[in-house]
XYZ file of C-alpha atoms in Angstrom:
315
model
C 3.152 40.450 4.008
C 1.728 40.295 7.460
C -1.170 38.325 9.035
C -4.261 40.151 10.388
C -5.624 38.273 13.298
C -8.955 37.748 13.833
C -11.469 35.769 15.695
C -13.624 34.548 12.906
C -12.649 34.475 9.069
C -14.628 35.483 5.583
C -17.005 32.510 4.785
C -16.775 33.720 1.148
C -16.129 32.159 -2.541
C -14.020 35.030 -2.823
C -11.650 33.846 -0.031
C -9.181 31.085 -0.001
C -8.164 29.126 3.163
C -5.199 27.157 4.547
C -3.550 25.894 7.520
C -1.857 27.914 9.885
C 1.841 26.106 10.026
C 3.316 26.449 13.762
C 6.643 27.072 12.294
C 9.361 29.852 11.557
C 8.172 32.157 8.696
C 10.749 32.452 5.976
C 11.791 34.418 2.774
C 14.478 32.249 0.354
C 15.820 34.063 -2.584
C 18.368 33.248 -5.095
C 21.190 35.426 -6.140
C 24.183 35.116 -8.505
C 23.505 31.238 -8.391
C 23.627 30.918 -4.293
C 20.096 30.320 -2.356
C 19.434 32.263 0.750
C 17.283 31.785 3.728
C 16.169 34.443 5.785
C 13.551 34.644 8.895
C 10.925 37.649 8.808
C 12.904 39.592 11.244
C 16.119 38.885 8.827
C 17.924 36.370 10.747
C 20.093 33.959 8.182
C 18.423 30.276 8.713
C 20.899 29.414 5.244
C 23.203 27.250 7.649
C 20.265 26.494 10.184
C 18.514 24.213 7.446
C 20.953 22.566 4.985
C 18.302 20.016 4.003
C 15.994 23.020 2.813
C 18.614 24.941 1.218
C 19.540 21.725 -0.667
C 15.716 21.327 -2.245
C 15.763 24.882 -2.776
C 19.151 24.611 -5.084
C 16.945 24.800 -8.496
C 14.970 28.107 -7.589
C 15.351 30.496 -10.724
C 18.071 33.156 -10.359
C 17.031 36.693 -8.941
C 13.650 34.744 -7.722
C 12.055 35.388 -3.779
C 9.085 33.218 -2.604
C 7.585 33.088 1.140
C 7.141 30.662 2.979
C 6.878 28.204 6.374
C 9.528 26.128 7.593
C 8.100 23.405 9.765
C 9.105 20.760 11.902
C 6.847 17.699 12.923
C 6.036 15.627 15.796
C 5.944 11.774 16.308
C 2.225 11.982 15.110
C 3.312 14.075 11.620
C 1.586 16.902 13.242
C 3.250 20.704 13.053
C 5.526 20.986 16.305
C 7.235 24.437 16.808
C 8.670 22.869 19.889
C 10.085 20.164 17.528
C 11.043 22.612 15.510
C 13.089 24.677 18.147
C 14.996 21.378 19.129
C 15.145 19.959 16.165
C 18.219 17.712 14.961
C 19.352 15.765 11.912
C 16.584 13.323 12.696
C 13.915 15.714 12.884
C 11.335 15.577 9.590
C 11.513 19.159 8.611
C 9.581 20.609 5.388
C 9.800 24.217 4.005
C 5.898 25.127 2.575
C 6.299 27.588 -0.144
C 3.056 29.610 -0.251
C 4.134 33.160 -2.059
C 6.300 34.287 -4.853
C 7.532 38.244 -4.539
C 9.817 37.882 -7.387
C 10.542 35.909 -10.406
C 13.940 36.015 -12.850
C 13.989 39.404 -11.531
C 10.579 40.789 -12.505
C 8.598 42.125 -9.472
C 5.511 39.752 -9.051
C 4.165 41.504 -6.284
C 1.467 43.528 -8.172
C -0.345 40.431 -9.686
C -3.161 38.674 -8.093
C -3.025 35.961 -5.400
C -4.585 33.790 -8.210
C -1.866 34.764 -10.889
C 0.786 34.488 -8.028
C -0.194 30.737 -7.664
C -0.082 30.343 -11.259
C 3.282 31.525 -11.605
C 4.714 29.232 -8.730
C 2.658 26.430 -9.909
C 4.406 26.629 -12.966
C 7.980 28.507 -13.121
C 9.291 27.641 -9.756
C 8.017 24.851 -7.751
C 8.738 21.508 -10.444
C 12.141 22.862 -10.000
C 12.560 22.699 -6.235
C 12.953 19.143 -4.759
C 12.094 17.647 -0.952
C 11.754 18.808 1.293
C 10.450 21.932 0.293
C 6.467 21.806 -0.345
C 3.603 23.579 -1.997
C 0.910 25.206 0.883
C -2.397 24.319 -1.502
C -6.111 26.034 -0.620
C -8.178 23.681 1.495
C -10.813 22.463 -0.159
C -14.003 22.386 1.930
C -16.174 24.685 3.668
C -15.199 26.929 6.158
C -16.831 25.623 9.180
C -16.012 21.885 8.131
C -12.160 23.298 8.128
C -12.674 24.384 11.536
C -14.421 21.744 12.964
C -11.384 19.612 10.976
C -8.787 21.919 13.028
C -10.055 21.701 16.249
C -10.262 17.788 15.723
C -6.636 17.529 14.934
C -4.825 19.727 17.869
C -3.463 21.893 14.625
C -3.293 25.543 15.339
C -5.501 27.579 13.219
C -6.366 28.809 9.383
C -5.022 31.676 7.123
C -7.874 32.862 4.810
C -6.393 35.219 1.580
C -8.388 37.126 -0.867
C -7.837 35.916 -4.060
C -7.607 38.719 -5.809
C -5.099 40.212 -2.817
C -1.814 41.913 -4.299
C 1.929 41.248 -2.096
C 2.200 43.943 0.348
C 5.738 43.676 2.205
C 5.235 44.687 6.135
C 1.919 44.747 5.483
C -1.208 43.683 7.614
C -3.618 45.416 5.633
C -6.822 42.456 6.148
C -6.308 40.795 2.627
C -4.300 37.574 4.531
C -5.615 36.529 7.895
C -4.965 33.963 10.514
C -7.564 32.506 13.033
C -6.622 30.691 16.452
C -8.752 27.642 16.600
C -7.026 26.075 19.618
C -5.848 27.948 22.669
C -2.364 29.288 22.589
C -0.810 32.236 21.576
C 2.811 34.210 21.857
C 3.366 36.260 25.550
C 6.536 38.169 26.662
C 8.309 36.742 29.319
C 8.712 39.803 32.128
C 10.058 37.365 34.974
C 10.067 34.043 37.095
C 9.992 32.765 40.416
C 12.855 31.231 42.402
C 13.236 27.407 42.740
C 15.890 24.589 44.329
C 18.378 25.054 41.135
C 16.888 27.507 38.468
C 13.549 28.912 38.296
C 10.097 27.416 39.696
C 7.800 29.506 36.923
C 8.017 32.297 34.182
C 5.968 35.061 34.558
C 4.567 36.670 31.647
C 1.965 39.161 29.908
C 1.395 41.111 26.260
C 1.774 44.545 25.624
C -1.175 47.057 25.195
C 0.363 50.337 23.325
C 3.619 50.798 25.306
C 2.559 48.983 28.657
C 3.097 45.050 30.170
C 0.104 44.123 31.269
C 0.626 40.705 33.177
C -1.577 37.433 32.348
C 0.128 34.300 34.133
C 2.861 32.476 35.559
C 3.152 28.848 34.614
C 5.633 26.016 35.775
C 4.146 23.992 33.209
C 6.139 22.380 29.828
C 9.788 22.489 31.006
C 12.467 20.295 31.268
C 15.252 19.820 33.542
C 17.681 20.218 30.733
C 15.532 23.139 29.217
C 14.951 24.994 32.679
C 18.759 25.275 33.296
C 19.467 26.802 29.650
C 16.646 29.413 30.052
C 17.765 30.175 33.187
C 21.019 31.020 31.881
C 19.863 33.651 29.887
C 17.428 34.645 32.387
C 20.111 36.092 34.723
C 21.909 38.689 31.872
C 18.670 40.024 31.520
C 17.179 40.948 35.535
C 16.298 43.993 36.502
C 15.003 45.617 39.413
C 11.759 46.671 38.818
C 8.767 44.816 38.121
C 8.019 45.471 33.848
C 4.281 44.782 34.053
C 2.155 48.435 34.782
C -0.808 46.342 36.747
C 1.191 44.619 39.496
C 0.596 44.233 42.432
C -2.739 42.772 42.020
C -5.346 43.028 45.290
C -6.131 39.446 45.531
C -4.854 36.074 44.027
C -8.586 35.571 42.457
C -10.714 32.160 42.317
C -7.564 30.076 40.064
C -4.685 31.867 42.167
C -3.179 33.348 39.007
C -3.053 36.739 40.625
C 0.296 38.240 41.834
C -0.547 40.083 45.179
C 2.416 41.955 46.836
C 2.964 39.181 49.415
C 3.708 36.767 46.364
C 5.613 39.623 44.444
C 8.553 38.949 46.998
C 9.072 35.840 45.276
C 9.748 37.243 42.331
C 12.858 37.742 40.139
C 12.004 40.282 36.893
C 13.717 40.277 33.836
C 14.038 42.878 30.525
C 10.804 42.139 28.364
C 12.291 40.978 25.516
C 12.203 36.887 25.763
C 8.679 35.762 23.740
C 7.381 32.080 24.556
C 4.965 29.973 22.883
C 2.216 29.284 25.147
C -1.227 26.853 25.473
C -3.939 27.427 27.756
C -7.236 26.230 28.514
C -8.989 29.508 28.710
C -8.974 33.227 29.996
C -10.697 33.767 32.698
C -13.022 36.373 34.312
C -10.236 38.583 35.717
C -8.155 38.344 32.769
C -5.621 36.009 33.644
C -5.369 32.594 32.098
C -5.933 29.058 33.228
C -3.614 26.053 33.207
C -0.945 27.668 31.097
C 1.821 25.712 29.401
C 4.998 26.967 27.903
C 5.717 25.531 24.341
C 9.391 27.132 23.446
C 11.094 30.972 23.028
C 10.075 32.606 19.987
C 13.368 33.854 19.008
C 11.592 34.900 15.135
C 9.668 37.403 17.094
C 9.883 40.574 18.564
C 8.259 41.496 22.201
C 6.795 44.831 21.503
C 5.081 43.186 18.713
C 3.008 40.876 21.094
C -0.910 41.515 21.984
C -3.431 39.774 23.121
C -5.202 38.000 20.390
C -8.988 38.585 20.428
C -11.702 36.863 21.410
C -14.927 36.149 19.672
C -16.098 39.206 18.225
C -13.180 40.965 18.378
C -10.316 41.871 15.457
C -6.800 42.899 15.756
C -6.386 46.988 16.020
């Protein structure tokens, strides 16, 4: 079940809130006695995360539950760039949040509420660290945001509580709000520099078409800049991917890509998605002081849009 994002959440009794993990989302099942672990998009993290597999072990035969699998940063704080590099030393936690199936009765149909209840009690005194139980926030809506914002953490997930499972879903019974600035973009090209690449250029998509946002040298590496530019060069093209370049002028923060600068340029397939933080969008649409975070290889670029602003919901 999908996420509908939005720029402002239900402040409602009926509603239930929690955090908004910056992780990899994640379905593990068990079948004939042997746990799986899949990504949304069906990738098989079962090898990726022995520790989590390993606290997973007692899950009920023919049982699926949904869930986050998060990394975390020297402060204990949810790091999807610690995640994406993450090693043996890494503190990694998988936050169960959903059941779908249980001993091989669909689930799905219940409540939210009854959901819980059937976690809370059939499956999760069973499972063993590091796999963890996402719990409701308990507090007022606007003291959870205010609590957010405080901590650098990325956002909250309000569900109905009386909200069945819908697989694929993103019918407005879960949703996720954006406190702090950041989002996912596609990566559409870079500029040249001494070795590898000087900056990534990138954008969202609106319907079928690119529409570019920024270009950021911002949040790399020396190690990391050589391995994405490795996988930059299988994927250039020739022509530019984003519909409104050229741009007539470079604007007041110089984020605009004029045809002068375009001859800089390298462009690549639109299919690489980064993790991104910003400070704010500007006037002209573009985006100020970007910094790139890490590929979002659990994602898929045609699924990226711009997240709205205040006032606005997802279409």
């Amino acid at each position: 079940m999908l996420l509908l994002r939005a720029a402002s959440l239900p402040d409602d009794p009926r509603w239930e809130y929690q955090l908004k993990l910056d992780g990899y989302r994640a379905v593990a099942f068990k079948s004939r006695g042997v746990v799986h672990l899949r990504s949304r998009n069906d990738k098989d993290f079962t090898s990726r995360y022995p520790s989590i597999v390993s606290g997973l072990q007692g899950l009920p035969d023919d049982t699926v539950i949904d869930g986050e699998i998060v990394a975390f940063d020297a402060q204990g704080r949810p790091s999807f760039s610690a995640l994406q590099n993450h090693d043996s030393a890494t503190p990694l936690a998988f936050y169960v949040f959903d059941i779908m199936v249980l001993a091989g009765k669909d689930v799905m149909g219940e409540t939210l509420e009854r959901r819980r209840t059937l976690l809370e009690r059939k499956v999760l005194p069973r499972l063993k660290e590091p796999v963890r139980y996402t719990t409701p926030l308990d507090a007022p809506l606007p003291v959870l945001i205010a609590s957010v914002k405080a901590q650098g953490l990325e956002g909250l997930v309000a569900k109905r509580r009386d909200s069945r499972y819908e697989p694929g879903q993103r019918s407005g019974a879960w949703m996720k709000m954006r406190v702090n600035q950041g989002q996912e973009f596609v990566i559409g090209g870079y500029t040249l520099g001494a070795r590898t690449f000087d900056a990534v250029i990138f954008g969202y998509y609106q319907k079928s078409d690119l529409i570019y946002v920024a270009r950021t040298r911002n949040g790399f590496t020396p190690a990391l800049r050589a391995s994405l530019y490795k996988r930059f060069r299988s994927l250039e093209i020739d022509l530019c991917p984003f519909v409104n370049l050229p741009e007539p002028r470079s604007g007041r923060w110089g984020q605009g890509l004029t045809k002068a600068k375009m001859a800089d340029c390298r462009w690549l397939k639109p299919v690489l998605v980064g993790q991104f933080e910003f400070l704010e969008w500007t006037n002209d649409q573009h985006l100020r002081h970007a910094r790139f975070i890490a590929l979002r290889d659990d994602r898929n670029a045609s699924d990226i849009r711009r997240e709205p602003s205040s006032g606005e919901t997802e279409e």
